[in-house]
Amino acid sequence: LQQVHPNVLAKVLKQRTVYQNEEIVVIDKPYGLPVHGGPGIKNCIADVLPILAKMLEGMKADPLHLCHRLDKETTGVMVLARSKEAAEKIRLLFKTRQVEKIYWAVVLGDPDPVEGIVEIPIVEKEVRSHQSHYKMTLAPNYRLRPEDGKVVKIRRNRNAESAVTRYRRLASASACSLLELQPITGVKHQIRVHLAYGLGCPILGDHKYSHWSKLAPQKLPELTLRRLKLEQSKARHLPLHLHAHRLRLPLGQPLDFVCKPPLFFQKTLRKLELDIPKD
């Protein structure tokens, strides 16, 4: 979708519209499509909003407005507003944490405990290695004292943002788990960082956060490779398995939107024998 004509992209998004009323349009965001433009990005959702609005409403439509963002690789429920006022209202709901967001992710390993809350601040840092790059990482407020293992409070990192993620294991098999995640805050790459560095369970296909100091494809367990019929040398092609499954929006009456995971995600669940819970 990065390479198609903007009209084609708008058409794809139109086909993926799951709900609309006079205030909002809800789409099922496809994989690999950035929300915002940037260097080297040919196509993004923001750029085709005027075309999409016309396709949905006819010639004189105002462009649609973004209310929140999803990472390029994340799929699933995304809300667009039909007017500036509606966009402001919905952004405020996100900011004041009144929107309930539920994600699904396939992760490596099994979180211990199988459900809980990760509450560790996150900060952006430069990784100095043979290829220097920037990554989000944990900036904990506590550490274990080496001499006696006691938990001691440390000075807060001034630039760190507080980040809270609820998680619960829905299924586990083939050295992987399917997790349900509820980010209470909305820090950049929060779910990916909390899972990889907080729980030690990186998301399947998350090559960026599976190591700290190097940019390299994710290393997969033998059993997982066998079930996926994949060689480790081809692991770099695995897509990120993170999906915005459900969103509850308190606009007048609460609106509840659900998007099924994309086909590649469903296939992975079948291959790994991870049973999708019946909603």
CSV table of C-alpha atoms in Angstrom, one decimal:
chain,number,residue,atom,x,y,z
A,1,LEU,CA,0.0,0.0,0.0
A,2,GLN,CA,3.1,2.2,0.2
A,3,GLN,CA,3.4,2.2,-3.5
A,4,VAL,CA,-0.2,2.5,-4.8
A,5,HIS,CA,-1.9,5.6,-6.1
A,6,PRO,CA,-3.5,7.7,-3.4
A,7,ASN,CA,-7.0,7.1,-4.9
A,8,VAL,CA,-6.4,3.4,-4.7
A,9,LEU,CA,-5.4,3.7,-1.1
A,10,ALA,CA,-8.5,5.7,-0.3
A,11,LYS,CA,-10.6,3.1,-1.9
A,12,VAL,CA,-9.0,0.3,0.2
A,13,LEU,CA,-9.7,2.4,3.3
A,14,LYS,CA,-13.3,2.9,2.2
A,15,GLN,CA,-13.7,-0.9,1.8
A,16,ARG,CA,-12.3,-1.3,5.4
A,17,THR,CA,-14.8,1.1,6.9
A,18,VAL,CA,-16.5,-0.6,9.8
A,19,TYR,CA,-18.7,2.1,11.1
A,20,GLN,CA,-19.8,5.7,10.3
A,21,ASN,CA,-22.2,8.3,11.7
A,22,GLU,CA,-22.4,12.1,11.4
A,23,GLU,CA,-19.4,12.5,13.7
A,24,ILE,CA,-16.9,9.7,13.1
A,25,VAL,CA,-15.7,7.1,10.6
A,26,VAL,CA,-14.1,4.0,12.0
A,27,ILE,CA,-11.7,2.0,9.8
A,28,ASP,CA,-9.8,-1.3,10.1
A,29,LYS,CA,-6.2,-0.1,9.5
A,30,PRO,CA,-4.2,-2.4,7.2
A,31,TYR,CA,-0.7,-3.6,7.9
A,32,GLY,CA,2.4,-1.6,7.0
A,33,LEU,CA,0.6,1.7,6.4
A,34,PRO,CA,2.0,4.7,8.3
A,35,VAL,CA,-0.6,7.2,9.8
A,36,HIS,CA,1.7,10.2,9.2
A,37,GLY,CA,4.1,11.1,6.4
A,38,GLY,CA,7.9,11.4,6.8
A,39,PRO,CA,11.2,10.9,5.0
A,40,GLY,CA,10.9,8.1,2.5
A,41,ILE,CA,7.2,7.6,3.1
A,42,LYS,CA,5.2,7.7,-0.2
A,43,ASN,CA,1.7,7.0,1.1
A,44,CYS,CA,0.1,7.5,4.5
A,45,ILE,CA,-3.4,7.7,6.0
A,46,ALA,CA,-3.2,11.5,6.7
A,47,ASP,CA,-2.6,12.3,3.1
A,48,VAL,CA,-5.6,10.5,1.7
A,49,LEU,CA,-8.2,11.7,4.2
A,50,PRO,CA,-9.6,14.4,1.9
A,51,ILE,CA,-10.1,11.7,-0.9
A,52,LEU,CA,-11.6,9.2,1.5
A,53,ALA,CA,-14.1,11.8,2.8
A,54,LYS,CA,-15.3,12.5,-0.7
A,55,MET,CA,-15.6,8.8,-1.5
A,56,LEU,CA,-17.8,8.3,1.7
A,57,GLU,CA,-19.9,11.5,1.5
A,58,GLY,CA,-19.8,12.9,-2.0
A,59,MET,CA,-18.1,15.8,-3.6
A,60,LYS,CA,-18.4,18.6,-1.1
A,61,ALA,CA,-17.2,16.7,1.9
A,62,ASP,CA,-14.7,18.2,4.4
A,63,PRO,CA,-11.5,16.2,4.9
A,64,LEU,CA,-11.6,13.7,7.7
A,65,HIS,CA,-9.4,14.3,10.8
A,66,LEU,CA,-7.0,12.0,12.7
A,67,CYS,CA,-7.9,11.5,16.4
A,68,HIS,CA,-5.1,9.1,17.5
A,69,ARG,CA,-2.3,7.1,15.9
A,70,LEU,CA,-1.3,3.5,15.4
A,71,ASP,CA,2.2,2.4,14.5
A,72,LYS,CA,2.8,1.6,10.9
A,73,GLU,CA,2.9,-2.1,11.6
A,74,THR,CA,-0.1,-2.2,13.9
A,75,THR,CA,-3.5,-3.3,12.4
A,76,GLY,CA,-7.0,-2.8,13.6
A,77,VAL,CA,-9.5,-0.2,14.9
A,78,MET,CA,-8.8,3.4,14.1
A,79,VAL,CA,-11.2,6.3,14.6
A,80,LEU,CA,-11.4,9.3,12.2
A,81,ALA,CA,-13.5,12.4,12.8
A,82,ARG,CA,-15.7,14.2,10.3
A,83,SER,CA,-15.0,17.7,11.8
A,84,LYS,CA,-12.4,19.6,13.7
A,85,GLU,CA,-14.7,19.8,16.7
A,86,ALA,CA,-15.4,16.1,16.8
A,87,ALA,CA,-11.6,15.4,16.5
A,88,GLU,CA,-10.8,17.7,19.4
A,89,LYS,CA,-13.5,16.1,21.5
A,90,ILE,CA,-12.2,12.5,20.8
A,91,ARG,CA,-8.6,13.5,21.3
A,92,LEU,CA,-9.5,14.8,24.7
A,93,LEU,CA,-11.2,11.5,25.5
A,94,PHE,CA,-8.0,9.7,24.6
A,95,LYS,CA,-5.9,12.2,26.5
A,96,THR,CA,-8.0,11.8,29.7
A,97,ARG,CA,-7.9,8.0,29.3
A,98,GLN,CA,-11.6,7.6,28.8
A,99,VAL,CA,-11.2,5.4,25.7
A,100,GLU,CA,-10.8,1.7,26.4
A,101,LYS,CA,-8.3,0.1,24.0
A,102,ILE,CA,-7.8,-3.6,23.8
A,103,TYR,CA,-4.9,-5.1,21.7
A,104,TRP,CA,-4.0,-8.6,20.9
A,105,ALA,CA,-0.4,-9.7,20.4
A,106,VAL,CA,1.4,-12.9,19.7
A,107,VAL,CA,4.6,-12.9,21.9
A,108,LEU,CA,7.6,-15.2,22.3
A,109,GLY,CA,7.6,-17.1,25.6
A,110,ASP,CA,5.1,-17.0,28.5
A,111,PRO,CA,4.7,-14.0,30.7
A,112,ASP,CA,5.2,-14.6,34.4
A,113,PRO,CA,2.8,-14.0,36.1
A,114,VAL,CA,0.2,-14.8,33.3
A,115,GLU,CA,-1.7,-11.6,34.0
A,116,GLY,CA,-0.8,-8.4,35.6
A,117,ILE,CA,0.1,-4.7,35.1
A,118,VAL,CA,3.4,-3.4,33.9
A,119,GLU,CA,4.0,0.1,35.3
A,120,ILE,CA,7.5,1.2,34.2
A,121,PRO,CA,8.3,4.7,32.8
A,122,ILE,CA,9.6,4.8,29.2
A,123,VAL,CA,12.2,7.1,27.7
A,124,GLU,CA,13.8,7.5,24.2
A,125,LYS,CA,17.6,6.7,24.2
A,126,GLU,CA,20.3,6.5,21.6
A,127,VAL,CA,21.8,3.0,21.2
A,128,ARG,CA,25.5,3.4,20.6
A,129,SER,CA,26.6,0.4,18.6
A,130,HIS,CA,28.2,-0.2,15.2
A,131,GLN,CA,24.9,1.3,13.8
A,132,SER,CA,23.8,4.0,16.2
A,133,HIS,CA,20.0,4.3,16.4
A,134,TYR,CA,17.2,5.5,18.7
A,135,LYS,CA,14.9,3.3,20.7
A,136,MET,CA,12.3,3.6,23.4
A,137,THR,CA,13.4,1.9,26.6
A,138,LEU,CA,12.5,1.4,30.2
A,139,ALA,CA,13.4,4.0,32.8
A,140,PRO,CA,12.4,2.3,36.1
A,141,ASN,CA,12.0,4.2,39.3
A,142,TYR,CA,13.3,1.2,41.3
A,143,ARG,CA,16.3,-1.2,41.2
A,144,LEU,CA,17.6,-4.1,43.3
A,145,ARG,CA,20.5,-3.4,45.5
A,146,PRO,CA,23.3,-5.8,44.6
A,147,GLU,CA,24.6,-6.3,48.1
A,148,ASP,CA,21.3,-7.6,49.6
A,149,GLY,CA,18.7,-7.7,46.8
A,150,LYS,CA,16.5,-5.1,48.5
A,151,VAL,CA,14.3,-2.9,46.3
A,152,VAL,CA,15.5,0.8,46.4
A,153,LYS,CA,14.0,3.8,44.8
A,154,ILE,CA,16.2,5.7,42.3
A,155,ARG,CA,16.1,9.2,40.9
A,156,ARG,CA,13.4,9.7,38.3
A,157,ASN,CA,14.6,10.3,34.7
A,158,ARG,CA,13.4,13.8,33.9
A,159,ASN,CA,12.5,12.9,30.3
A,160,ALA,CA,10.7,9.6,31.0
A,161,GLU,CA,7.0,9.3,30.5
A,162,SER,CA,4.9,7.2,32.9
A,163,ALA,CA,3.5,4.2,31.1
A,164,VAL,CA,1.0,1.6,32.3
A,165,THR,CA,0.0,-1.6,30.4
A,166,ARG,CA,-2.5,-4.3,31.6
A,167,TYR,CA,-1.9,-7.7,30.2
A,168,ARG,CA,-3.6,-11.1,30.3
A,169,ARG,CA,-2.6,-14.4,28.7
A,170,LEU,CA,-5.4,-15.8,26.5
A,171,ALA,CA,-3.6,-18.9,25.2
A,172,SER,CA,-0.1,-20.4,25.1
A,173,ALA,CA,1.5,-23.1,22.8
A,174,SER,CA,4.6,-23.6,20.6
A,175,ALA,CA,6.8,-21.5,22.9
A,176,CYS,CA,4.5,-18.5,22.2
A,177,SER,CA,1.5,-16.8,23.9
A,178,LEU,CA,-1.5,-14.8,22.7
A,179,LEU,CA,-1.9,-11.9,25.0
A,180,GLU,CA,-4.7,-9.4,25.5
A,181,LEU,CA,-3.3,-5.9,26.3
A,182,GLN,CA,-4.9,-2.8,27.6
A,183,PRO,CA,-2.6,0.3,27.5
A,184,ILE,CA,-3.8,2.7,30.1
A,185,THR,CA,-1.3,5.4,28.9
A,186,GLY,CA,-0.3,6.1,25.3
A,187,VAL,CA,3.5,6.4,25.1
A,188,LYS,CA,5.2,5.7,21.8
A,189,HIS,CA,5.9,2.0,21.3
A,190,GLN,CA,4.6,1.4,24.8
A,191,ILE,CA,3.2,-2.1,24.4
A,192,ARG,CA,6.3,-3.3,22.4
A,193,VAL,CA,8.7,-2.0,25.1
A,194,HIS,CA,6.8,-3.2,28.1
A,195,LEU,CA,6.4,-6.7,26.6
A,196,ALA,CA,10.0,-7.0,25.4
A,197,TYR,CA,12.0,-5.4,28.2
A,198,GLY,CA,9.4,-5.5,31.0
A,199,LEU,CA,8.1,-9.0,30.7
A,200,GLY,CA,10.9,-10.5,28.5
A,201,CYS,CA,8.2,-11.6,25.9
A,202,PRO,CA,8.9,-9.6,22.7
A,203,ILE,CA,6.1,-9.5,20.1
A,204,LEU,CA,6.5,-12.0,17.3
A,205,GLY,CA,8.0,-10.2,14.4
A,206,ASP,CA,9.3,-7.2,16.5
A,207,HIS,CA,12.8,-7.1,15.2
A,208,LYS,CA,13.5,-3.7,16.7
A,209,TYR,CA,12.7,-4.5,20.3
A,210,SER,CA,14.0,-8.1,20.5
A,211,HIS,CA,17.5,-7.0,21.2
A,212,TRP,CA,18.8,-3.9,22.8
A,213,SER,CA,22.2,-3.1,21.2
A,214,LYS,CA,21.8,-4.4,17.7
A,215,LEU,CA,19.5,-4.1,14.7
A,216,ALA,CA,19.0,-7.8,13.8
A,217,PRO,CA,16.2,-10.2,13.0
A,218,GLN,CA,14.4,-11.7,16.0
A,219,LYS,CA,15.8,-15.1,17.2
A,220,LEU,CA,13.0,-17.6,17.3
A,221,PRO,CA,12.7,-20.8,19.4
A,222,GLU,CA,13.2,-24.1,17.5
A,223,LEU,CA,9.6,-25.2,18.2
A,224,THR,CA,8.2,-21.9,16.9
A,225,LEU,CA,10.2,-22.1,13.7
A,226,ARG,CA,9.1,-25.7,13.1
A,227,ARG,CA,5.4,-24.8,13.6
A,228,LEU,CA,5.7,-21.8,11.3
A,229,LYS,CA,7.6,-23.9,8.8
A,230,LEU,CA,10.2,-21.2,8.8
A,231,GLU,CA,14.0,-21.1,8.8
A,232,GLN,CA,15.8,-18.7,11.2
A,233,SER,CA,17.5,-17.0,8.2
A,234,LYS,CA,14.0,-16.0,7.0
A,235,ALA,CA,12.8,-14.7,10.3
A,236,ARG,CA,13.4,-11.1,9.2
A,237,HIS,CA,10.3,-11.3,7.0
A,238,LEU,CA,8.0,-12.1,9.8
A,239,PRO,CA,5.5,-9.2,10.3
A,240,LEU,CA,4.8,-7.6,13.7
A,241,HIS,CA,1.9,-9.4,15.3
A,242,LEU,CA,0.2,-6.6,17.2
A,243,HIS,CA,-3.5,-5.8,16.5
A,244,ALA,CA,-5.9,-3.1,17.9
A,245,HIS,CA,-8.7,-5.5,18.5
A,246,ARG,CA,-11.3,-3.4,20.3
A,247,LEU,CA,-12.0,0.2,21.1
A,248,ARG,CA,-14.8,1.6,23.4
A,249,LEU,CA,-15.6,5.3,22.8
A,250,PRO,CA,-17.9,7.1,25.2
A,251,LEU,CA,-19.5,9.5,22.7
A,252,GLY,CA,-23.0,10.1,24.1
A,253,GLN,CA,-23.8,6.4,24.3
A,254,PRO,CA,-20.7,4.2,24.5
A,255,LEU,CA,-19.7,2.9,21.1
A,256,ASP,CA,-17.9,-0.4,20.9
A,257,PHE,CA,-15.8,-1.4,17.9
A,258,VAL,CA,-14.2,-4.8,17.2
A,259,CYS,CA,-11.9,-5.7,14.3
A,260,LYS,CA,-10.8,-9.3,13.6
A,261,PRO,CA,-7.1,-9.8,13.3
A,262,PRO,CA,-5.7,-9.7,9.8
A,263,LEU,CA,-5.3,-13.0,7.8
A,264,PHE,CA,-1.6,-13.4,8.4
A,265,PHE,CA,-2.3,-13.0,12.2
A,266,GLN,CA,-5.0,-15.6,12.1
A,267,LYS,CA,-2.8,-18.0,10.1
A,268,THR,CA,0.0,-17.7,12.6
A,269,LEU,CA,-2.5,-18.5,15.5
A,270,ARG,CA,-3.5,-21.6,13.6
A,271,LYS,CA,0.0,-22.7,12.9
A,272,LEU,CA,1.1,-22.2,16.5
A,273,GLU,CA,-2.1,-23.8,17.7
A,274,LEU,CA,-3.0,-20.8,19.8
A,275,ASP,CA,-6.8,-20.9,20.2
A,276,ILE,CA,-8.6,-17.6,19.6
A,277,PRO,CA,-10.9,-17.0,22.5
A,278,LYS,CA,-14.6,-16.6,21.5
A,279,ASP,CA,-15.6,-13.0,22.3
